[in-house]
Amino acid sequence: MPMDAKVPSQIPPTLDAWVKLLDGIRLPVPKESHDRVLAAINDSRRSLRDIAELMQDSPALVLSVMREANHPANASQAEPAESLEVALNRLGLARTASLLARLPAVPGEDIPPVLRQFLLISQHAAQQASGLFASRLARLWQEIHWGSLLFLSPLWPLALAYPKLLDAWELRVIHKGEEAAEVEQALFGVRIVTLCQAMAEQWRLPGWVTQGYRLLLDEREQLAQILTIAREQDAFTQQQRLDEEPGLRRWFNQPANTVLLANGLALAAQVGWDNPHLLRWQLLTALYLQTSLDDVQQQVHQQAAASARHHARHALFHPAEALLWPWHQRRPHPDMLAPEPPTSKDLEHWRKICGELLVQPSPFTTILHLSTQAREALLACGMQRVMLLALDRPNECLRVQQTAGLPPEAASLVLPLNQSKLLQRLMGQAAQLRLTPENHAQFSALLPTPLRALLSSEHLLLRSLAVNGQATMLMIADQGGRPMADVSVQAFGKTAQCTERALSAFTNRNA
């Protein structure tokens, strides 16, 4: 699927549907890397190893070649190719060049940022694997390197197709500590690890990749036992416990586990160097290498710096940056930071709109005309998601009049008042409620389910507007779920006041 192809707005309902969708996505390749590799293929002096080394700059290109080589129609051997050189040899240069011609080649900066970030994580993981394990297992360096680079590849098409879902997963699971199984079921309908395993099997990725997912899904009990041993601070005690369980020791010492360890380290380091997820992977790595935690941390930091020298890109976060931060500082999710406050130009535009709301006699011909102006004022002061609902008194419900930044189905929303005590209170008299992380649990549960689904935010403003002492409209706004800038909150209140006066002037224009 080309980059400009439309992804279905509905989430695939089953695992098979997910696999079919992601399998059909063609990942974009940086044009500069694409052109270098194509030139090398056409140069008779270049070896397969030369071409493979050039391809490393583009993990998406590596995946495309491995998938093509391991496709049942192209793979005469039963086993999938474990390295890029084997895959190139299996395909041949002519068919590899033909494959390159079918891939979307675009300037690197035009590749969507969430996808680029995941590709960077995979490159970091490959560096960690090579630095920590390849020298100790020299005969297996290719399996270690390519398995580590491709381990997260099932997430690459997902990052291209549904970047906001992965962003939401990171915010809720990593930064807010919500239960991963519940979040993934709500966002994707399937567990991410299950989906990754299914994609790895569909693409016939190297065996060490699928084995890593099998460990996470089917061998979690052994992993928990190993982690308990890894937490022992005395090396002699660790060795004694492993000697008591030789089967568990053999299971853990498999070379294939290096792929999972490297990716666990790289993925957890995205948050910061002082977090419990990363510590677990460091402890497991120290046990695997039979060295101290301090030694592993030093090596991991060195490999992160080496990766940054080769792979860091503008506008992408590399964990090596955080090595310069105070130890306990972590990288916040973008949705945890307040957006930039509106510019002076934006505020000037906002004042102009509010001035038009205050004109008397009322210049508005319909309530829809008036609410459109109120919506524009809210957007001008920095609000990113807006909903204005008018009271339908005979039917005792709220009907949407204006939306911005919300899916199309929001426009047809109808909220019966008898289904929400919070709405009843807001529409009983003019009032304002500001949801924050501190009171979110208390008030969010009181919101109607459809409204909560559309505006799943810990930072939300709700204000009812009254005419002649009776609430007639509900104004809801936020800044994309992020903490709100103070100036925007103040402007929201002023906009509500102006809109309330406009409603009064409109209602009483013929009095």
XYZ file of C-alpha atoms in Angstrom:
511
model
C 0.000 0.000 0.000
C 1.537 3.345 -1.011
C 2.073 6.018 1.604
C -0.832 8.054 0.299
C -3.238 5.111 0.350
C -6.082 5.462 2.804
C -6.111 3.304 5.894
C -9.596 2.189 7.035
C -10.877 4.484 9.774
C -12.304 1.461 11.603
C -9.925 -0.665 13.672
C -9.605 -4.204 12.223
C -11.996 -6.403 14.218
C -9.861 -9.570 14.426
C -6.246 -10.692 14.511
C -6.564 -12.094 10.976
C -7.907 -8.747 9.756
C -4.989 -6.944 11.386
C -2.489 -9.292 9.718
C -4.124 -8.828 6.318
C -4.081 -5.028 6.669
C -0.488 -4.717 7.885
C 0.778 -7.279 5.384
C -0.525 -5.100 2.555
C 1.326 -1.932 3.621
C 4.419 -0.970 1.644
C 6.831 0.849 3.908
C 8.527 3.924 2.468
C 12.296 3.851 1.970
C 14.533 6.951 2.236
C 15.331 7.977 -1.334
C 18.986 8.618 -0.582
C 19.430 5.084 0.767
C 17.341 3.621 -2.063
C 19.528 5.307 -4.694
C 22.809 4.247 -3.042
C 21.736 0.607 -2.872
C 20.472 0.603 -6.453
C 23.775 2.084 -7.651
C 25.700 -0.605 -5.748
C 23.552 -3.379 -7.266
C 24.365 -2.051 -10.736
C 28.095 -1.879 -9.906
C 29.720 -5.206 -10.746
C 32.593 -4.453 -8.367
C 30.356 -4.504 -5.278
C 29.923 -7.702 -3.275
C 26.750 -8.930 -1.573
C 28.292 -7.931 1.755
C 28.857 -4.387 0.462
C 25.232 -4.167 -0.636
C 23.993 -5.594 2.675
C 26.016 -3.009 4.612
C 24.542 -0.186 2.525
C 21.029 -1.490 3.186
C 21.503 -1.239 6.951
C 20.844 2.506 6.777
C 17.255 1.655 5.855
C 15.669 -0.984 8.115
C 12.466 -0.819 6.035
C 14.472 -1.841 2.975
C 16.039 -4.729 4.906
C 12.573 -5.926 5.930
C 11.293 -5.755 2.344
C 14.218 -7.867 1.082
C 13.885 -10.421 3.891
C 10.131 -10.701 3.350
C 10.595 -11.182 -0.383
C 13.319 -13.785 0.055
C 11.344 -15.719 2.660
C 8.055 -15.624 0.783
C 6.913 -19.198 0.075
C 6.963 -18.502 -3.667
C 10.648 -17.529 -3.504
C 12.006 -19.733 -0.742
C 12.912 -23.196 -1.944
C 14.426 -23.950 1.461
C 12.197 -24.813 4.401
C 13.997 -22.472 6.780
C 13.729 -18.681 6.460
C 16.872 -16.703 5.639
C 18.498 -15.663 8.908
C 20.629 -12.842 7.476
C 20.429 -10.219 4.779
C 23.316 -11.719 2.803
C 21.514 -15.069 2.623
C 18.335 -13.269 1.539
C 20.179 -11.353 -1.199
C 21.820 -14.536 -2.419
C 18.457 -16.288 -2.483
C 16.814 -13.495 -4.488
C 19.675 -12.558 -6.788
C 20.609 -9.011 -7.743
C 18.166 -8.715 -10.665
C 15.143 -9.558 -8.531
C 16.427 -7.361 -5.700
C 16.646 -4.424 -8.129
C 13.121 -5.198 -9.325
C 11.925 -5.163 -5.700
C 13.531 -1.769 -5.114
C 11.716 -0.368 -8.127
C 8.371 -1.290 -6.530
C 9.055 0.336 -3.168
C 7.959 3.931 -2.434
C 11.202 5.952 -2.224
C 10.712 9.353 -0.571
C 12.983 11.949 1.063
C 13.843 10.796 4.580
C 12.236 13.812 6.237
C 8.929 13.016 4.481
C 8.600 9.657 6.235
C 6.055 10.045 9.089
C 7.785 10.760 12.418
C 6.251 7.893 14.434
C 7.536 5.396 11.873
C 10.968 7.055 11.815
C 11.096 6.874 15.617
C 10.401 3.136 15.604
C 13.032 2.557 12.925
C 15.513 4.450 15.105
C 14.633 2.256 18.105
C 15.326 -0.839 15.999
C 18.692 0.533 14.894
C 19.545 1.291 18.522
C 18.561 -2.271 19.472
C 20.847 -3.693 16.777
C 23.720 -1.596 18.129
C 23.066 -2.810 21.679
C 22.971 -6.417 20.456
C 26.205 -6.100 18.516
C 28.063 -4.357 21.341
C 26.838 -6.549 24.193
C 26.559 -9.989 22.647
C 28.085 -10.319 19.165
C 31.702 -10.276 20.342
C 30.944 -13.048 22.863
C 29.036 -15.108 20.306
C 31.113 -14.241 17.259
C 29.938 -17.147 15.096
C 26.340 -16.027 15.547
C 26.824 -12.305 14.971
C 24.646 -12.210 11.849
C 21.708 -13.917 13.573
C 22.101 -11.543 16.516
C 22.368 -8.434 14.353
C 19.566 -9.054 11.865
C 17.235 -10.595 14.431
C 17.662 -7.551 16.680
C 17.113 -5.108 13.829
C 13.923 -6.848 12.681
C 12.413 -7.787 16.053
C 10.140 -4.717 16.212
C 9.470 -4.680 12.466
C 5.828 -5.855 12.885
C 5.234 -2.474 14.536
C 6.587 -0.477 11.580
C 3.496 -0.761 9.333
C 1.352 -0.208 12.435
C 3.277 3.037 13.087
C 2.577 4.126 9.521
C -1.106 3.169 9.518
C -2.179 4.063 13.068
C 0.426 6.379 14.647
C -2.091 7.906 17.071
C -2.941 4.475 18.504
C 0.705 3.782 19.304
C 1.058 7.263 20.789
C -1.977 6.625 22.980
C -0.568 3.226 24.028
C 2.747 4.801 25.074
C 1.019 7.551 27.047
C -1.335 5.252 28.916
C 0.873 2.199 29.500
C 4.406 3.578 29.821
C 3.809 7.023 31.280
C 0.552 6.584 33.212
C 1.056 2.982 34.263
C -2.288 1.611 33.058
C -2.687 -2.139 32.595
C -1.262 -3.037 29.157
C -3.786 -5.809 28.442
C -6.764 -3.522 29.071
C -5.318 -0.615 27.078
C -4.404 -2.804 24.097
C -7.812 -4.446 24.053
C -9.440 -1.015 24.052
C -7.160 0.493 21.400
C -6.387 -2.445 19.079
C -8.797 -5.221 20.023
C -5.786 -7.592 20.308
C -2.608 -7.814 22.381
C 0.329 -6.123 20.673
C 2.694 -9.048 21.326
C 0.166 -11.453 19.795
C -0.113 -9.244 16.723
C 3.685 -8.978 16.424
C 4.064 -12.740 16.650
C 1.407 -13.260 13.978
C 3.125 -10.759 11.658
C 6.563 -12.328 12.235
C 5.131 -15.717 11.289
C 3.299 -14.275 8.270
C 6.528 -12.726 6.971
C 8.653 -15.763 7.943
C 11.111 -13.552 9.781
C 14.276 -15.128 11.268
C 13.540 -17.774 13.867
C 15.069 -15.775 16.700
C 12.439 -13.081 16.164
C 9.490 -15.449 16.480
C 11.196 -17.190 19.397
C 11.392 -13.872 21.254
C 7.652 -13.335 20.893
C 6.993 -16.921 21.899
C 8.942 -16.282 25.097
C 6.872 -13.186 25.895
C 3.601 -15.003 25.254
C 4.090 -18.617 26.298
C 7.149 -18.649 28.579
C 6.417 -15.747 30.906
C 6.602 -17.993 33.965
C 10.224 -18.951 33.224
C 11.037 -15.301 32.502
C 9.597 -14.284 35.881
C 11.695 -16.973 37.604
C 14.846 -15.738 35.878
C 14.075 -12.147 36.826
C 13.737 -13.170 40.468
C 17.208 -14.697 40.294
C 18.576 -11.632 38.479
C 17.392 -9.427 41.353
C 19.688 -11.282 43.760
C 22.505 -8.885 44.568
C 25.079 -11.554 45.338
C 26.622 -13.194 42.256
C 27.384 -16.407 44.175
C 23.735 -16.725 45.213
C 22.644 -16.164 41.604
C 24.945 -18.917 40.363
C 23.824 -21.269 43.122
C 20.162 -20.808 42.216
C 20.881 -21.374 38.524
C 22.839 -24.535 39.351
C 19.815 -25.788 41.258
C 17.676 -25.429 38.118
C 19.810 -26.490 35.119
C 16.778 -26.627 32.810
C 15.944 -23.000 33.550
C 19.596 -22.020 33.073
C 19.761 -23.714 29.664
C 16.501 -22.053 28.657
C 17.784 -18.607 29.604
C 21.245 -19.031 28.077
C 19.922 -19.655 24.568
C 21.667 -17.297 22.085
C 18.275 -16.360 20.609
C 17.408 -14.533 23.843
C 19.970 -11.833 22.979
C 17.513 -10.445 20.420
C 14.808 -9.934 23.040
C 17.250 -8.500 25.605
C 18.623 -5.928 23.143
C 15.179 -4.762 22.092
C 13.965 -4.617 25.666
C 16.907 -2.348 26.520
C 16.387 -0.073 23.498
C 12.628 0.240 23.911
C 12.734 0.912 27.667
C 15.493 3.520 27.256
C 13.058 5.676 25.276
C 11.498 6.792 28.563
C 14.716 7.584 30.419
C 17.645 5.827 32.038
C 16.079 5.617 35.497
C 12.877 3.640 35.102
C 11.813 0.199 36.376
C 11.235 -1.247 32.883
C 14.833 -0.559 31.859
C 16.222 -1.829 35.172
C 14.532 -5.201 34.619
C 16.156 -5.614 31.199
C 19.534 -4.497 32.556
C 19.321 -7.036 35.392
C 18.440 -9.810 32.933
C 21.323 -8.781 30.652
C 23.762 -8.743 33.580
C 22.682 -12.273 34.508
C 22.978 -13.453 30.905
C 26.483 -11.998 30.594
C 27.396 -13.069 34.143
C 28.592 -9.621 35.058
C 27.540 -6.833 37.409
C 24.672 -4.405 36.930
C 27.135 -1.486 37.017
C 29.158 -3.046 34.215
C 26.058 -3.648 32.082
C 24.812 -0.102 32.613
C 28.173 1.280 31.544
C 28.203 -0.877 28.410
C 24.599 -0.015 27.561
C 25.368 3.715 27.861
C 28.407 3.310 25.604
C 26.383 1.465 22.980
C 23.662 4.126 23.129
C 26.283 6.798 22.418
C 27.683 4.718 19.541
C 24.192 4.288 18.117
C 23.540 8.031 18.361
C 26.689 8.776 16.343
C 25.408 6.585 13.506
C 21.627 6.786 13.732
C 20.506 10.015 15.455
C 18.289 12.151 13.235
C 16.862 15.637 13.496
C 13.506 15.871 15.314
C 13.769 12.277 16.635
C 14.565 11.364 20.226
C 17.601 9.176 20.860
C 18.176 7.886 24.423
C 21.807 9.023 24.251
C 20.484 12.574 24.660
C 19.147 11.650 28.100
C 22.641 10.633 29.259
C 23.268 14.372 29.679
C 20.150 14.866 31.822
C 19.894 14.560 35.615
C 19.706 10.850 36.407
C 16.081 10.804 37.579
C 14.732 12.902 34.701
C 12.548 11.071 32.202
C 11.343 11.989 28.759
C 7.729 13.116 29.035
C 5.229 12.054 26.439
C 4.346 15.019 24.186
C 0.732 14.800 25.373
C 1.933 15.386 28.934
C 3.317 18.814 28.019
C 1.200 21.933 27.677
C 1.100 23.165 24.071
C 2.660 26.443 23.089
C 0.399 29.319 24.159
C -1.431 31.140 21.358
C 0.652 33.769 19.598
C -0.090 37.478 19.833
C -1.495 37.242 16.298
C -3.819 34.395 17.366
C -4.989 36.390 20.384
C -5.581 39.448 18.249
C -7.783 37.313 15.983
C -9.557 35.901 19.064
C -10.299 39.416 20.391
C -11.723 40.377 16.990
C -14.090 37.380 16.999
C -15.169 38.053 20.581
C -15.815 41.666 19.623
C -18.153 40.464 16.887
C -19.992 38.312 19.443
C -20.621 41.413 21.570
C -22.073 43.572 18.799
C -25.555 44.900 19.581
C -28.113 44.597 18.239
C -27.281 40.966 17.511
C -25.950 40.531 13.956
C -26.683 36.776 13.973
C -29.570 35.419 11.941
C -29.605 31.923 13.478
C -28.293 30.207 16.577
C -26.121 28.110 14.247
C -24.512 31.281 12.924
C -23.794 32.419 16.480
C -22.351 29.074 17.623
C -20.072 28.975 14.568
C -18.546 32.256 15.713
C -18.101 30.912 19.246
C -16.366 27.819 17.893
C -13.946 29.961 15.875
C -13.139 32.013 18.983
C -12.280 28.883 20.934
C -9.991 27.645 18.172
C -8.298 31.048 17.963
C -7.386 30.971 21.657
C -5.649 27.602 21.374
C -8.348 24.992 21.894
C -7.909 21.977 19.623
C -11.069 19.952 20.247
C -14.348 21.802 20.596
C -17.973 20.775 21.018
C -20.955 23.113 21.455
C -24.281 21.529 22.420
C -27.680 23.234 22.567
C -30.385 22.265 25.034
C -33.438 20.612 23.475
C -35.779 21.349 26.374
C -38.890 19.480 25.127
C -36.887 16.262 24.696
C -34.640 16.898 27.727
C -31.417 16.307 25.849
C -28.360 18.087 24.437
C -27.798 18.158 20.675
C -24.468 18.952 19.054
C -24.393 22.219 17.128
C -20.669 22.662 16.454
C -17.548 20.494 16.569
C -13.882 20.938 15.724
C -11.006 18.469 15.943
C -13.369 15.526 16.496
C -14.422 12.622 14.246
C -17.470 13.127 11.982
C -19.749 10.987 14.156
C -19.473 13.609 16.922
C -21.769 15.920 14.931
C -24.763 13.596 15.401
C -24.317 13.092 19.128
C -27.437 13.380 21.302
C -27.034 13.279 25.098
C -30.158 12.602 27.203
C -29.929 14.554 30.444
C -31.493 11.800 32.521
C -28.465 9.578 31.836
C -25.920 11.884 33.457
C -26.175 13.585 36.833
C -23.205 15.755 35.903
C -24.979 17.116 32.821
C -28.098 17.684 34.889
C -26.103 19.789 37.339
C -24.371 21.763 34.583
C -27.642 22.495 32.814
C -29.442 23.322 36.041
C -27.619 26.644 36.190
C -24.617 28.282 34.543
C -21.459 26.599 35.851
C -17.940 25.644 34.827
C -16.044 22.404 35.480
C -12.370 21.855 34.768
C -11.230 18.236 34.679
C -7.664 17.655 35.862
C -5.664 14.490 36.655
C -6.553 15.069 40.335
C -10.345 15.063 39.871
C -10.621 13.103 36.627
C -11.539 9.803 38.250
C -14.282 11.509 40.264
C -15.976 13.412 37.438
C -15.133 11.448 34.276
C -17.268 8.509 35.408
C -20.247 10.898 35.608
C -19.988 11.887 31.939
C -22.110 10.047 29.343
C -20.182 7.157 27.775
C -20.281 8.562 24.180
C -18.869 11.883 25.373
C -16.189 10.173 27.421
C -15.177 8.082 24.392
C -14.870 11.126 22.122
C -13.006 13.268 24.656
C -10.949 10.809 26.662
C -8.928 13.486 28.383
C -7.705 14.285 31.877
C -7.663 17.960 30.914
C -11.103 19.168 29.846
C -13.215 22.296 30.242
C -17.024 22.195 30.409
C -19.135 25.314 30.829
C -22.880 25.820 30.612
C -24.163 29.142 29.269
C -27.380 30.735 30.551
C -29.907 33.176 29.086
C -32.314 34.880 31.460
C -31.083 32.638 34.253
C -31.660 29.372 32.374
C -28.812 27.245 30.939
C -29.283 26.784 27.193
C -25.896 25.707 25.822
C -22.923 23.573 26.890
C -19.419 24.503 25.753
C -16.727 21.762 25.893
C -13.099 22.203 24.844
C -9.573 20.924 25.418
C -6.120 21.101 23.888
C -5.949 17.637 22.391
C -5.907 15.904 25.769
C -2.759 17.713 26.879
C -2.328 19.975 29.927
C -3.829 23.350 29.048
C -1.952 26.622 28.764
C -3.120 29.125 31.384
C -3.740 31.843 28.819
C -5.976 29.476 26.826
C -7.964 28.550 29.949
C -8.496 32.240 30.726
C -9.503 32.912 27.117
C -11.978 29.996 27.285
C -13.703 31.718 30.214
C -13.798 35.060 28.400
C -15.138 33.377 25.252
C -17.882 31.760 27.300
C -18.856 35.138 28.752
C -18.935 36.735 25.291
C -20.966 33.847 23.885
C -23.402 34.065 26.794
C -23.941 37.777 26.133
C -24.361 37.073 22.420
C -26.974 34.413 23.212
C -28.815 36.856 25.428
C -28.774 39.581 22.757
C -29.924 37.076 20.107
C -32.754 35.711 22.273
C -33.995 39.147 23.319
C -33.484 40.884 19.943
C -37.243 41.223 19.304
C -38.223 41.906 22.906
